[in-house]
CSV table of C-alpha atoms in Angstrom, one decimal:
chain,number,residue,atom,x,y,z
D,1,MET,CA,150.5,136.2,28.9
D,2,ILE,CA,149.9,140.0,28.4
D,3,ILE,CA,147.4,141.4,25.9
D,4,THR,CA,147.4,145.1,25.2
D,5,ARG,CA,145.4,147.2,22.7
D,6,SER,CA,145.6,150.7,21.2
D,7,PRO,CA,142.8,152.4,19.3
D,8,LEU,CA,142.9,153.6,15.7
D,9,ARG,CA,142.0,157.2,15.0
D,10,VAL,CA,140.3,159.6,12.7
D,11,SER,CA,141.5,163.2,12.2
D,12,LEU,CA,138.8,165.9,12.7
D,13,GLY,CA,140.8,169.0,11.7
D,14,GLY,CA,144.3,170.3,11.3
D,15,GLY,CA,145.9,167.0,10.2
D,16,GLY,CA,149.4,167.4,8.6
D,17,THR,CA,150.6,170.2,11.0
D,18,ASP,CA,152.0,167.6,13.4
D,19,LEU,CA,155.1,166.9,11.3
D,20,PRO,CA,158.3,168.2,12.8
D,21,SER,CA,159.3,169.9,9.5
D,22,TYR,CA,156.3,172.2,10.1
D,23,TYR,CA,155.7,172.5,13.8
D,24,ARG,CA,159.4,173.2,14.6
D,25,GLU,CA,159.1,176.4,12.6
D,26,TYR,CA,155.4,177.4,13.0
D,27,GLY,CA,153.8,175.3,15.7
D,28,GLY,CA,151.1,172.8,14.9
D,29,PHE,CA,147.5,172.2,16.0
D,30,LEU,CA,144.9,169.5,15.2
D,31,VAL,CA,141.9,167.7,16.6
D,32,ALA,CA,141.7,163.9,16.5
D,33,ALA,CA,139.4,161.1,17.8
D,34,ALA,CA,140.2,157.6,18.9
D,35,ILE,CA,137.8,155.0,17.6
D,36,ASP,CA,136.8,151.5,18.9
D,37,LYS,CA,138.8,149.7,16.3
D,38,TYR,CA,142.1,148.4,17.7
D,39,VAL,CA,145.6,147.0,17.2
D,40,TYR,CA,146.3,144.2,19.7
D,41,ILE,CA,149.7,142.9,20.9
D,42,THR,CA,150.1,139.7,22.8
D,43,LYS,CA,153.3,138.9,24.8
D,44,HIS,CA,153.8,135.2,25.7
D,45,ARG,CA,156.7,133.2,27.1
D,46,THR,CA,158.1,130.6,24.7
D,47,PHE,CA,159.0,127.1,25.9
D,48,GLN,CA,162.3,127.0,24.0
D,49,GLN,CA,165.0,129.7,23.9
D,50,GLU,CA,164.0,131.8,20.9
D,51,ILE,CA,162.3,135.1,20.1
D,52,ILE,CA,159.2,134.7,18.0
D,53,VAL,CA,157.6,137.7,16.3
D,54,LYS,CA,154.3,137.2,14.4
D,55,TYR,CA,152.8,139.9,12.2
D,56,SER,CA,152.3,139.6,8.4
D,57,LYS,CA,155.5,137.6,8.6
D,58,LEU,CA,156.8,135.0,11.1
D,59,GLU,CA,160.2,135.6,12.6
D,60,ARG,CA,162.2,133.1,14.8
D,61,VAL,CA,165.5,134.6,15.9
D,62,ALA,CA,168.0,134.1,18.6
D,63,SER,CA,168.6,137.7,19.6
D,64,VAL,CA,166.9,141.1,19.5
D,65,ASP,CA,169.4,142.5,17.0
D,66,ALA,CA,168.4,139.8,14.5
D,67,ILE,CA,164.7,140.9,14.4
D,68,GLU,CA,163.8,142.3,11.0
D,69,HIS,CA,160.7,144.2,12.1
D,70,PRO,CA,162.2,147.7,12.9
D,71,ILE,CA,159.6,148.8,15.4
D,72,VAL,CA,159.7,145.6,17.3
D,73,ARG,CA,163.5,145.6,17.4
D,74,GLU,CA,163.7,149.2,18.6
D,75,ALA,CA,160.9,148.8,21.2
D,76,LEU,CA,162.7,145.8,22.7
D,77,LYS,CA,165.9,147.8,22.9
D,78,LEU,CA,164.2,150.9,24.3
D,79,THR,CA,162.5,148.9,27.1
D,80,GLY,CA,165.5,146.8,27.8
D,81,VAL,CA,163.8,143.5,27.2
D,82,THR,CA,166.4,140.9,26.4
D,83,ASP,CA,164.5,137.8,27.5
D,84,PRO,CA,165.3,135.0,24.9
D,85,HIS,CA,162.0,133.3,25.8
D,86,ILE,CA,159.5,135.8,24.3
D,87,GLU,CA,156.8,135.6,21.7
D,88,LEU,CA,155.1,138.7,20.4
D,89,THR,CA,152.0,138.6,18.1
D,90,SER,CA,150.1,141.5,16.5
D,91,MET,CA,146.5,141.6,15.3
D,92,ALA,CA,144.3,144.4,14.1
D,93,ASP,CA,140.6,145.0,13.5
D,94,ILE,CA,141.5,146.9,10.3
D,95,PRO,CA,144.7,146.3,8.2
D,96,GLY,CA,147.5,148.8,8.1
D,97,GLY,CA,147.9,151.3,5.2
D,98,THR,CA,144.3,152.4,5.4
D,99,GLY,CA,144.9,155.9,6.9
D,100,LEU,CA,143.7,155.2,10.5
D,101,GLY,CA,147.1,155.6,12.2
D,102,SER,CA,147.8,151.9,12.6
D,103,SER,CA,151.6,152.3,12.9
D,104,GLY,CA,151.3,154.6,15.9
D,105,SER,CA,148.7,152.2,17.5
D,106,PHE,CA,151.0,149.3,16.9
D,107,THR,CA,154.0,151.0,18.5
D,108,THR,CA,152.1,152.2,21.6
D,109,ALA,CA,150.4,148.8,22.2
D,110,LEU,CA,153.8,147.1,21.8
D,111,LEU,CA,155.5,149.4,24.2
D,112,LYS,CA,152.7,149.1,26.7
D,113,ALA,CA,153.0,145.3,26.6
D,114,LEU,CA,156.8,145.4,27.1
D,115,HIS,CA,156.5,148.0,30.0
D,116,THR,CA,153.9,145.8,31.6
D,117,TYR,CA,156.2,142.8,31.3
D,118,ARG,CA,159.0,144.8,32.9
D,119,LYS,CA,156.5,146.1,35.6
D,120,ASN,CA,157.2,149.7,34.6
D,121,LEU,CA,154.5,152.3,35.2
D,122,ILE,CA,154.3,154.7,32.3
D,123,SER,CA,151.9,157.6,31.6
D,124,PRO,CA,150.0,158.0,28.3
D,125,ALA,CA,152.2,161.0,27.4
D,126,GLU,CA,155.4,159.1,28.1
D,127,LEU,CA,154.1,156.2,26.1
D,128,ALA,CA,153.3,158.5,23.2
D,129,GLU,CA,156.7,160.2,23.3
D,130,GLN,CA,158.6,156.9,23.4
D,131,ALA,CA,156.6,155.7,20.3
D,132,CYS,CA,157.4,159.0,18.6
D,133,ASP,CA,161.1,158.6,19.5
D,134,ILE,CA,161.2,155.1,17.9
D,135,GLU,CA,159.3,156.1,14.7
D,136,LEU,CA,160.6,159.6,14.1
D,137,ASN,CA,164.0,159.6,15.6
D,138,LYS,CA,165.4,156.1,15.6
D,139,LEU,CA,163.7,155.0,12.3
D,140,GLY,CA,163.6,158.4,10.6
D,141,GLU,CA,160.0,158.0,9.3
D,142,PRO,CA,158.7,161.3,7.7
D,143,ILE,CA,155.6,161.2,9.9
D,144,GLY,CA,153.9,163.3,12.6
D,145,LYS,CA,153.1,162.8,16.3
D,146,GLN,CA,149.3,162.7,16.0
D,147,ASP,CA,148.9,158.9,15.7
D,148,GLN,CA,151.0,158.0,18.7
D,149,TYR,CA,149.5,160.6,21.0
D,150,ILE,CA,145.8,159.9,20.2
D,151,ALA,CA,146.4,156.1,20.4
D,152,ALA,CA,148.0,156.5,23.9
D,153,ILE,CA,145.5,159.0,25.2
D,154,GLY,CA,142.2,158.3,23.5
D,155,GLY,CA,139.1,160.4,23.4
D,156,ILE,CA,138.2,163.4,21.2
D,157,THR,CA,141.3,165.5,21.8
D,158,ALA,CA,142.9,168.8,20.8
D,159,PHE,CA,146.7,168.8,20.4
D,160,THR,CA,149.1,171.7,20.2
D,161,PHE,CA,152.6,170.9,18.9
D,162,HIS,CA,155.1,173.4,20.1
D,163,LYS,CA,158.3,174.5,18.3
D,164,ASP,CA,160.5,172.9,21.0
D,165,GLY,CA,158.8,169.5,20.5
D,166,ARG,CA,156.5,169.6,23.5
D,167,VAL,CA,153.0,168.4,22.9
D,168,GLU,CA,150.1,169.8,24.9
D,169,TYR,CA,146.6,168.2,24.7
D,170,ARG,CA,143.2,168.5,26.2
D,171,PRO,CA,139.9,166.7,25.8
D,172,CYS,CA,137.5,168.7,23.6
D,173,ASN,CA,134.7,170.3,25.6
D,174,ILE,CA,131.9,168.7,23.7
D,175,SER,CA,128.4,168.3,25.0
D,176,GLU,CA,126.8,164.9,25.4
D,177,GLU,CA,124.3,165.7,22.6
D,178,THR,CA,127.1,166.8,20.2
D,179,HIS,CA,129.1,163.7,21.1
D,180,PHE,CA,126.2,161.4,20.2
D,181,ASN,CA,125.2,163.3,17.1
D,182,LEU,CA,128.9,163.2,15.9
D,183,GLU,CA,129.1,159.5,16.5
D,184,ASP,CA,125.8,158.8,14.8
D,185,ASN,CA,126.4,161.0,11.7
D,186,LEU,CA,130.1,160.4,11.0
D,187,LEU,CA,130.3,157.5,8.5
D,188,LEU,CA,133.5,155.7,7.4
D,189,PHE,CA,133.7,153.9,4.0
D,190,PHE,CA,136.7,151.8,2.8
D,191,THR,CA,137.9,152.8,-0.6
D,192,GLY,CA,139.5,149.4,-1.2
D,193,TYR,CA,142.9,151.1,-1.6
D,194,SER,CA,145.7,150.3,0.9
D,195,ARG,CA,148.9,152.4,0.6
D,196,SER,CA,152.1,153.5,2.4
D,197,ALA,CA,151.8,157.0,3.7
D,198,SER,CA,155.6,157.5,3.5
D,199,ALA,CA,155.8,158.7,-0.1
D,200,ILE,CA,153.1,161.4,0.3
D,201,LEU,CA,154.4,162.5,3.8
D,202,LYS,CA,158.0,162.6,2.5
D,203,ASP,CA,156.9,165.0,-0.2
D,204,GLN,CA,155.2,167.2,2.3
D,205,ASN,CA,158.2,166.9,4.7
D,206,ASP,CA,160.8,167.8,2.0
D,207,ARG,CA,158.8,170.7,0.7
D,208,SER,CA,158.2,172.1,4.2
D,209,LYS,CA,162.0,171.9,4.9
D,210,GLN,CA,162.6,173.7,1.6
D,211,ASN,CA,160.2,176.5,2.6
D,212,ASP,CA,158.0,175.7,-0.4
D,213,SER,CA,155.5,178.6,-0.2
D,214,ALA,CA,152.6,176.7,-1.6
D,215,MET,CA,153.0,173.8,0.9
D,216,LEU,CA,153.5,176.2,3.8
D,217,ASP,CA,150.5,178.3,2.9
D,218,ASN,CA,148.4,175.1,2.6
D,219,LEU,CA,149.5,173.9,6.1
D,220,HIS,CA,149.0,177.4,7.6
D,221,PHE,CA,145.4,177.3,6.2
D,222,THR,CA,144.9,173.7,7.5
D,223,LYS,CA,146.0,174.7,11.0
D,224,GLU,CA,143.5,177.5,11.0
D,225,LEU,CA,140.8,175.0,9.9
D,226,GLY,CA,141.8,172.9,12.9
D,227,TYR,CA,141.1,175.8,15.3
D,228,GLN,CA,137.8,176.5,13.4
D,229,SER,CA,136.8,172.8,13.6
D,230,LEU,CA,137.4,172.7,17.4
D,231,ALA,CA,135.3,175.9,17.8
D,232,ALA,CA,132.5,174.3,15.7
D,233,LEU,CA,132.6,171.0,17.7
D,234,GLU,CA,132.7,172.8,21.1
D,235,GLY,CA,129.9,175.1,20.0
D,236,GLY,CA,127.7,172.2,18.9
D,237,ASN,CA,127.6,173.4,15.3
D,238,LEU,CA,128.0,170.2,13.4
D,239,GLU,CA,126.8,171.6,10.1
D,240,GLU,CA,129.7,174.1,10.2
D,241,PHE,CA,132.1,171.3,11.2
D,242,ALA,CA,130.9,169.3,8.1
D,243,ARG,CA,131.4,172.3,5.9
D,244,LEU,CA,135.0,172.7,7.3
D,245,MET,CA,135.7,169.0,6.5
D,246,ASP,CA,134.9,169.7,2.9
D,247,VAL,CA,137.1,172.8,2.8
D,248,HIS,CA,139.8,170.8,4.4
D,249,TRP,CA,139.6,168.0,1.8
D,250,GLN,CA,139.6,170.5,-1.1
D,251,ARG,CA,142.8,172.0,0.3
D,252,LYS,CA,144.3,168.7,1.2
D,253,LYS,CA,144.0,167.4,-2.4
D,254,ALA,CA,146.1,170.4,-3.5
D,255,ARG,CA,148.9,169.3,-1.2
D,256,SER,CA,150.1,166.4,-3.4
D,257,SER,CA,149.3,164.8,-6.7
D,258,GLY,CA,149.1,161.5,-4.9
D,259,MET,CA,146.5,162.6,-2.4
D,260,SER,CA,143.5,161.5,-4.4
D,261,ASN,CA,142.6,159.7,-7.7
D,262,ALA,CA,139.7,159.6,-10.2
D,263,HIS,CA,137.8,156.9,-8.3
D,264,ILE,CA,138.1,158.7,-4.9
D,265,ASN,CA,137.0,162.0,-6.4
D,266,GLU,CA,134.0,160.3,-8.1
D,267,TRP,CA,133.0,158.6,-4.8
D,268,TYR,CA,133.4,161.8,-2.9
D,269,ASP,CA,131.3,163.9,-5.3
D,270,PHE,CA,128.6,161.1,-5.4
D,271,ALA,CA,128.4,161.1,-1.6
D,272,MET,CA,128.1,164.9,-1.5
D,273,ALA,CA,125.1,164.6,-3.9
D,274,ASN,CA,123.5,161.8,-1.8
D,275,GLY,CA,123.2,162.8,1.8
D,276,ALA,CA,126.7,164.0,2.9
D,277,LEU,CA,127.3,167.5,4.2
D,278,GLY,CA,131.1,167.3,4.1
D,279,GLY,CA,133.8,164.8,4.2
D,280,LYS,CA,137.5,163.9,3.5
D,281,LEU,CA,139.9,161.1,3.0
D,282,ILE,CA,141.4,160.0,6.4
D,283,GLY,CA,145.2,159.9,6.7
D,284,ALA,CA,148.0,160.9,4.5
D,285,GLY,CA,146.0,160.3,1.3
D,286,GLY,CA,146.1,158.0,-1.7
D,287,GLY,CA,143.6,155.5,-0.3
D,288,GLY,CA,142.2,154.2,2.9
D,289,PHE,CA,138.9,155.5,4.3
D,290,LEU,CA,136.5,158.3,3.2
D,291,MET,CA,134.7,159.8,6.2
D,292,PHE,CA,131.6,161.9,5.8
D,293,TYR,CA,129.3,163.8,8.0
D,294,ALA,CA,125.8,162.8,6.9
D,295,GLN,CA,122.7,164.9,6.7
D,296,ASP,CA,120.8,161.8,5.5
D,297,LYS,CA,122.5,158.6,6.8
D,298,GLN,CA,120.2,156.2,5.0
D,299,LYS,CA,120.6,157.9,1.7
D,300,LEU,CA,124.3,158.1,2.0
D,301,ARG,CA,124.7,154.4,3.1
D,302,HIS,CA,122.6,153.3,0.1
D,303,ALA,CA,124.6,155.5,-2.3
D,304,MET,CA,128.0,154.1,-1.1
D,305,ARG,CA,126.7,150.5,-1.2
D,306,GLN,CA,125.7,151.2,-4.8
D,307,LYS,CA,129.3,152.2,-5.5
D,308,GLY,CA,130.6,149.0,-3.8
D,309,LEU,CA,132.2,150.7,-0.8
D,310,GLN,CA,132.1,148.9,2.5
D,311,GLU,CA,131.1,150.8,5.6
D,312,VAL,CA,132.9,150.4,8.9
D,313,ARG,CA,130.7,151.5,11.8
D,314,PHE,CA,132.4,152.9,14.9
D,315,ARG,CA,132.1,154.6,18.3
D,316,PHE,CA,134.7,156.7,20.0
D,317,ASP,CA,137.3,155.2,22.4
D,318,PHE,CA,138.0,157.1,25.6
D,319,GLU,CA,140.5,154.7,27.2
D,320,GLY,CA,143.5,154.9,24.9
D,321,THR,CA,146.2,152.3,25.1
D,322,LYS,CA,145.5,149.8,27.8
D,323,VAL,CA,146.2,146.3,29.1
D,324,VAL,CA,143.2,144.1,28.5
D,325,ALA,CA,144.5,140.8,30.0
D,326,GLN,CA,147.4,139.7,32.1
D,327,ASN,CA,148.2,136.4,33.8
């Protein structure tokens, strides 16, 4: 049996500029952090000759080509795994469709398990790029490269997306005090809405390709916010970082009509009036998690509980995608 895990993530600035439709023309930049909430993949040998895939559905098939789950099918093909005695199961600490990059985490964890089975050594950057190849190229999803890279690499990391497709990354130079203050004062609350990011990202993708000036101006501004957020984090100025989160959210809402709704806007405003210095919706929008930087954690937690929102407490993950068990 092989068990792998990949961390989920939160975006800290510049999100949305990692889509090829934008960075191939202008270059992208963002800061993201992996968190200690995971997607797990187990690989087990079946007794009978069949391929079993367990996720929200159960598949029992005779060949790789017969697998319905597109990522599983393409990952098996990419890694050259044709063993007809294989069982793959996925589990997650937090369900998909909640804005924490679960698809990228799923793909990197799956590829890591299959490469481990094949006894292939693979670097985090190679793992991320293979995951991007599956999701963006083979399956044509209108998504960016952030989720796959931060899942594979982990940490609090700055990413530069070059026009030629290269991705450069480095750990953010954050002091220990800033790291702990950031962990203690960033609070995640589940809105209760799960959604597919595809529709919102497809709108951004299509408008970027059409050189829609409003969309491009929004993304240019968002990229600049990413640079400013990195400077605030590395300078230890977390109040400025919180302010930039708020600016980012106000601009992000203008990107698409599906980005927010009346409930999310109400919860956000209530949080800002009750202990939050800044915040935003994590992920493509439309649901998932609201993240706030708190000036008064106790007041903010009480306010969000009053509104019926569930908090998910987290720490940062600095290991990225890894094998957690093998025998």
